[in-house]
Coordinates of C-alpha atoms in Angstrom, one line a residue:
X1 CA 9.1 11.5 5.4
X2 CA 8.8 7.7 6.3
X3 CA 11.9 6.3 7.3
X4 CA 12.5 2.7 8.2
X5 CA 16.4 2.4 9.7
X6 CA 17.6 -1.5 10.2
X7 CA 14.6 -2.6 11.8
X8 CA 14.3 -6.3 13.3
X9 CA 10.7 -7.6 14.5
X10 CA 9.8 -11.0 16.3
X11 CA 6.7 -11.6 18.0
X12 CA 8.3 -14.4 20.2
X13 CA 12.2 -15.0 20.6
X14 CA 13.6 -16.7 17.7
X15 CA 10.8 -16.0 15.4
X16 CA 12.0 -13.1 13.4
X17 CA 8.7 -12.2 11.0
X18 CA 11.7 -9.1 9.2
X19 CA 15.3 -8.0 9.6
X20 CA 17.5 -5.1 9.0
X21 CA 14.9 -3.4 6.7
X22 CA 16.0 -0.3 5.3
X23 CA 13.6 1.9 3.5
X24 CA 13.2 5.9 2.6
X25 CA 9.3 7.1 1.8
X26 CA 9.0 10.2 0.0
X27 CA 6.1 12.8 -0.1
X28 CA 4.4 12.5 -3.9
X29 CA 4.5 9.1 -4.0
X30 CA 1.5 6.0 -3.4
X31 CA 3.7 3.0 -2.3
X32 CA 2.0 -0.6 -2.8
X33 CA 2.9 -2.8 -0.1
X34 CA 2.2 -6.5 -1.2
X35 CA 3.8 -9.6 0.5
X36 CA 2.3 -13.5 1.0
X37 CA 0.1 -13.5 3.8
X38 CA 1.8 -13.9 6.8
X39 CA 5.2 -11.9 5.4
X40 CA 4.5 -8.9 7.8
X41 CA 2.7 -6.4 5.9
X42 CA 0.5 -5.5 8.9
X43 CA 3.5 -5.7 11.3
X44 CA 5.6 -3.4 9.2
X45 CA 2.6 -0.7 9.5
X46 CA 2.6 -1.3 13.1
X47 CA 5.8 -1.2 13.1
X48 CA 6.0 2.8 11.2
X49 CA 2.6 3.6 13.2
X50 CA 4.5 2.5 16.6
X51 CA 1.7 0.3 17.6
X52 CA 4.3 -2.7 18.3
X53 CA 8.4 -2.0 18.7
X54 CA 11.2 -3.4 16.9
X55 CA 13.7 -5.6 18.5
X56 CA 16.4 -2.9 16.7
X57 CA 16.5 -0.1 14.6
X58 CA 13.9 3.0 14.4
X59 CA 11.0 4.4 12.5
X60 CA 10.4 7.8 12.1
X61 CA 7.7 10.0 10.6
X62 CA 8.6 13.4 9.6
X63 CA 12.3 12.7 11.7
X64 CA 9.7 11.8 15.0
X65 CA 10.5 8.1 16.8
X66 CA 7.3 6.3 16.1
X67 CA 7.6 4.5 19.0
X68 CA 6.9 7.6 21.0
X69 CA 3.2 7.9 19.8
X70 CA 3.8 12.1 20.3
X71 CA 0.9 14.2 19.4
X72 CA 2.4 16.1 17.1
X73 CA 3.6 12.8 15.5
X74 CA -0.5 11.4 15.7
X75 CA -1.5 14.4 14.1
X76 CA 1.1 13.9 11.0
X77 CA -0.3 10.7 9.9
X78 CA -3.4 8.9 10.0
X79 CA -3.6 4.7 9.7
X80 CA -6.9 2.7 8.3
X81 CA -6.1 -0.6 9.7
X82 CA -7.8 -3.9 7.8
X83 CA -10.5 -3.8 10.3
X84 CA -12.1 -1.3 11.6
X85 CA -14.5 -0.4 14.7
X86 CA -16.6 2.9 14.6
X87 CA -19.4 4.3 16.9
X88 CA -22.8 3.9 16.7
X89 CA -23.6 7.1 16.2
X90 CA -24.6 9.7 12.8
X91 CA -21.2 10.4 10.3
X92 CA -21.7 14.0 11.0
X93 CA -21.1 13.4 14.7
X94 CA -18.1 11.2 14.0
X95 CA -17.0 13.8 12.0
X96 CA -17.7 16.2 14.7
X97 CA -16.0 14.4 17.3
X98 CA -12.5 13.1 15.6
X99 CA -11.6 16.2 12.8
X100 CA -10.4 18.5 15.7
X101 CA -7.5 16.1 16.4
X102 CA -6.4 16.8 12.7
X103 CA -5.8 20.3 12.5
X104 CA -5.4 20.2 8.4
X105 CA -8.9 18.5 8.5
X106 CA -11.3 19.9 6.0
X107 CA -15.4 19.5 6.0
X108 CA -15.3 20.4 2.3
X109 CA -13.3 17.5 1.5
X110 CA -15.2 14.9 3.5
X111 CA -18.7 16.1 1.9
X112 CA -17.5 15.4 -1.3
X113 CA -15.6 12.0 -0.9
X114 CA -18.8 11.0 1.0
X115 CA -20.8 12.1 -2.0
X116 CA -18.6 10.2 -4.6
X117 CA -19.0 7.1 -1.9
X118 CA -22.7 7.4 -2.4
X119 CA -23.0 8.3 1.4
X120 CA -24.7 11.5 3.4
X121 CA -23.3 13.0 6.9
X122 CA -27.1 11.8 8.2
X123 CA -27.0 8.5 7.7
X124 CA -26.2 6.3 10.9
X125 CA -22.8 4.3 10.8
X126 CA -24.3 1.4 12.5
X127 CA -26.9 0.6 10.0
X128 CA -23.9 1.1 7.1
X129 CA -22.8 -2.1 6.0
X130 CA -19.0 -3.3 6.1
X131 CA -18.1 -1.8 2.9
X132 CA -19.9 1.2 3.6
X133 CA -17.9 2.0 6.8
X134 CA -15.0 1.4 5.2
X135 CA -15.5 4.3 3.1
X136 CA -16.4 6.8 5.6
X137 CA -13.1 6.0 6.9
X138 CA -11.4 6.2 3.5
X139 CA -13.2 9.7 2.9
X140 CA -12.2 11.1 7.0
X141 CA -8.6 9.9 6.4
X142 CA -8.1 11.5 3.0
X143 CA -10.5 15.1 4.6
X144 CA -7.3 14.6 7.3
X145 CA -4.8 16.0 4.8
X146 CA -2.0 14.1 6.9
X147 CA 1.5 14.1 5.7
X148 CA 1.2 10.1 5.8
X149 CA -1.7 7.9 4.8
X150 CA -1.7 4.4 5.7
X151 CA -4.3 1.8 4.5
X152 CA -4.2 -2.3 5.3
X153 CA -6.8 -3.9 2.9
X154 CA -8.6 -1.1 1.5
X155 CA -10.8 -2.7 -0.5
X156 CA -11.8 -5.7 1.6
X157 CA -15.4 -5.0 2.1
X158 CA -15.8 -3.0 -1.2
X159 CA -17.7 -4.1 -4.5
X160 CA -16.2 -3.8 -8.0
X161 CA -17.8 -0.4 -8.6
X162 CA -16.5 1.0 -5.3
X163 CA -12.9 -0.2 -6.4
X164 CA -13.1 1.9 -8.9
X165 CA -14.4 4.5 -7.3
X166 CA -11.8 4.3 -4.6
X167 CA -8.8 3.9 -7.3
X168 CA -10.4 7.5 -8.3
X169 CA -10.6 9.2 -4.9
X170 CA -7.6 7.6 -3.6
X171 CA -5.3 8.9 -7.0
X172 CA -7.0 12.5 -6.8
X173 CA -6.0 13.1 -3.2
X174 CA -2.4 13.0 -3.5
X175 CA -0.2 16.0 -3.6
X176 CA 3.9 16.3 -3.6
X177 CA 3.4 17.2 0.4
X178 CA 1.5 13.7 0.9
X179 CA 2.9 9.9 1.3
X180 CA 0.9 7.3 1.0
X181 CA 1.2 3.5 1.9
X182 CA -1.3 1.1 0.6
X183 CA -0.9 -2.6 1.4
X184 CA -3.2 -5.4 0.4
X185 CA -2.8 -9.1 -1.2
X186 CA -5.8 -7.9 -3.7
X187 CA -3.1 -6.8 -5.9
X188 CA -5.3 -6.2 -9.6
X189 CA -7.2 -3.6 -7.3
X190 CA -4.1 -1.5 -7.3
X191 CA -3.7 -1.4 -10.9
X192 CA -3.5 2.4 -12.1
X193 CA -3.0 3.9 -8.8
X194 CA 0.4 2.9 -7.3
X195 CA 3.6 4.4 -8.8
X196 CA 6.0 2.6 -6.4
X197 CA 6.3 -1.0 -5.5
X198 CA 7.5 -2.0 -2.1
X199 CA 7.8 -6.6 -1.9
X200 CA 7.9 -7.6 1.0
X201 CA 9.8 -11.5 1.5
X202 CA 11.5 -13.7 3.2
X203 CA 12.4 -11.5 5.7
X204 CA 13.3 -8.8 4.3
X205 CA 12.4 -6.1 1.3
X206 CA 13.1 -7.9 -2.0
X207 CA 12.0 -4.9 -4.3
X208 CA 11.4 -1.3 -4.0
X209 CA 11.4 0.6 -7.3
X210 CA 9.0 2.8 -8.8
X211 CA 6.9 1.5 -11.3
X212 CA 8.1 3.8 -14.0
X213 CA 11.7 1.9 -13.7
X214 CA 10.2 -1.6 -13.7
X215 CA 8.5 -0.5 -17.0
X216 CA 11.9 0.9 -18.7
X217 CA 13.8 -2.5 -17.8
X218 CA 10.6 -5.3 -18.1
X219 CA 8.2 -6.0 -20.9
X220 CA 4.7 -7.7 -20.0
X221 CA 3.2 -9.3 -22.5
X222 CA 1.3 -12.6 -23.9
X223 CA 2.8 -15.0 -26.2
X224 CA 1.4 -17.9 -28.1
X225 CA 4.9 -19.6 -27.7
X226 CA 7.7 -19.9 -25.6
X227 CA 10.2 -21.0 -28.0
X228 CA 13.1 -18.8 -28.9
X229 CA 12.3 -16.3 -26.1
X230 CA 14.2 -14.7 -23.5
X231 CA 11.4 -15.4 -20.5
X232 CA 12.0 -14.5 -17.0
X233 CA 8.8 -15.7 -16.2
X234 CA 5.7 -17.2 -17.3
X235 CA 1.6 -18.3 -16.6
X236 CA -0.6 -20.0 -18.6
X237 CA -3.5 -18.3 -20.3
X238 CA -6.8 -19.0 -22.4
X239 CA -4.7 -16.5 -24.6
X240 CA -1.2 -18.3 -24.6
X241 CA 1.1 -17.2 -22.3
X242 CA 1.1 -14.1 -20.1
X243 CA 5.2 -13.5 -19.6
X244 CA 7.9 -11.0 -18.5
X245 CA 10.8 -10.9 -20.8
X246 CA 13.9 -8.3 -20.9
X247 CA 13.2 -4.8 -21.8
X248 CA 15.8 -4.8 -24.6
X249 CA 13.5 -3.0 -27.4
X250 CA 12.5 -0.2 -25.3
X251 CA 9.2 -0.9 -25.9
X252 CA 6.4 0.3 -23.2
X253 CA 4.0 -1.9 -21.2
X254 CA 1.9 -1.9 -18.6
X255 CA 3.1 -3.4 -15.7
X256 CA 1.3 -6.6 -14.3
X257 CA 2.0 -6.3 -10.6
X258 CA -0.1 -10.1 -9.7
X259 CA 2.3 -11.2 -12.5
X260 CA 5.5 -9.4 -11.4
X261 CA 4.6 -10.7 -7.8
X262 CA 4.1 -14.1 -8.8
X263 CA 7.5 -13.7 -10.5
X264 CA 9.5 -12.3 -7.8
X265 CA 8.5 -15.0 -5.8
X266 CA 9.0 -18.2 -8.1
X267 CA 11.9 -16.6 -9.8
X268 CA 13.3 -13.8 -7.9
X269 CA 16.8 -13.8 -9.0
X270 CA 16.8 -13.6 -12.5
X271 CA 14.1 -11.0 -12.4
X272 CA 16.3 -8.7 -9.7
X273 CA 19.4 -9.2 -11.9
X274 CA 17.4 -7.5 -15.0
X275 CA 15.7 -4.6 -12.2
X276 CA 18.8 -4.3 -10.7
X277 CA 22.2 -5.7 -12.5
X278 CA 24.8 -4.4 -10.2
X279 CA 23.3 -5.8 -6.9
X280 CA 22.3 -9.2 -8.4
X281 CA 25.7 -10.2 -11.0

């Protein structure tokens, strides 16, 4: 569906922000895209949504070049970028002006995100505050029914109930036709929703797994101690010591993607060889 083919990306010559990425997106899936700022999160959404080009290599969307910006290809997806610009003007008239490019679009839908979001079709976008707006656009782009939904920073703007309620909306929307990318640096605020990890570092894509396979091959837990222990990686807690050790038990555990993250990053090699043995001996 999303297809990322040995792409290279520099914003001035000799500053390459990625390189030969190579990445397959499948329908049925939410991807988390997470990366320090400044890694190229955003840039790697432009770079799918064909809003900037790559030095080399191709992005496609449903086997369409990106890059062409095609209506048939606009149609197919539909990007939230981190910030956003409406009209001035009632959500029912948004609504009536922008659904018709969508031809999957569906009133029904939008109603009732806007209804969990707390929000009527009368009320007048420019008297909405940040977070507001950012869910009317998070209840049109889900009402799109695109093949491929893209979000930067969803939940910049939004309070700890709306996360939640989001996290809800978000998870009830997809279906085994649908992609979706999510990328943000607020990483607990994907917790429960994502089921595929996509790290973005140094260049390049250092993990991409789902999270069911992290789970099988990683155990998150907290220890008081880290004597005799097998410890990939390790923070300091009120509670002891939050850590990710070997799956060897086959024990199950919730994955702590801030703490896998932080992991990758400080330790990246010993954690890869245990995700992925035969790439990292």
């Amino acid at each position: 569906m999303v297809e990322i083919n040995n792409v290279t990306f520099a914003y001035k010559k000799g500053k390459i922000l990625f390189e030969d990425l190579n990445i397959s997106l499948k329908p049925g899936h939410i991807y988390g895209l997470l990366g320090r700022n400044g890694a190229g999160k955003s840039t790697l959404i432009k770079n799918i949504t064909g809003l900037v080009f790559p030095e080399k290599g191709i992005c496609t969307i449903n086997g369409r070049d990106s890059s062409q910006r095609s209506p048939d290809l606009l149609q197919d997806f539909f990007l939230i970028p981190e910030e956003i610009y409406l009209p001035t003007i009632k959500i029912e008239k948004f609504m009536r002006s922008t659904g018709g490019f969508y031809p999957k679009f569906k009133e029904s839908e939008f109603i009732h995100c806007l209804k969990e979001f707390d929000l009527d079709m009368d009320d007048n976008i420019s008297s909405l505050s940040f977070g507001q707006q950012k869910k009317v656009m998070i209840a049109f782009a889900l009402a799109t029914n695109t093949d491929v939904l893209i979000i930067d920073e969803p939940t910049n703007g939004l309070d700890i109930p709306s996360k939640a309620q989001f996290r809800k909306i978000v998870s009830g929307a997809l279906t085994e036709n649908r992609c979706m990318i999510i990328s943000t640096h607020q990483v607990r605020d994907l917790d429960n929703l994502i089921d595929a990890l996509i790290i973005l570092s140094e260049r390049r894509i250092i993990l991409n797994s789902s999270v069911d396979d992290i789970a099988q091959k990683l155990l998150f837990s907290t220890l008081s101690s880290l004597e005799n222990q097998e410890v990939l990686y390790s923070e300091n807690t009120i509670k002891g010591y939050s850590v990710i050790i070997p799956n060897t038990s086959g024990r199950s555990s919730k994955v702590d993607l801030e703490l896998l993250f932080n992991g990758l990053i400080d330790n990246k090699n010993q954690i890869m060889h245990e995700l992925n043995p035969t790439r990292y001996e």
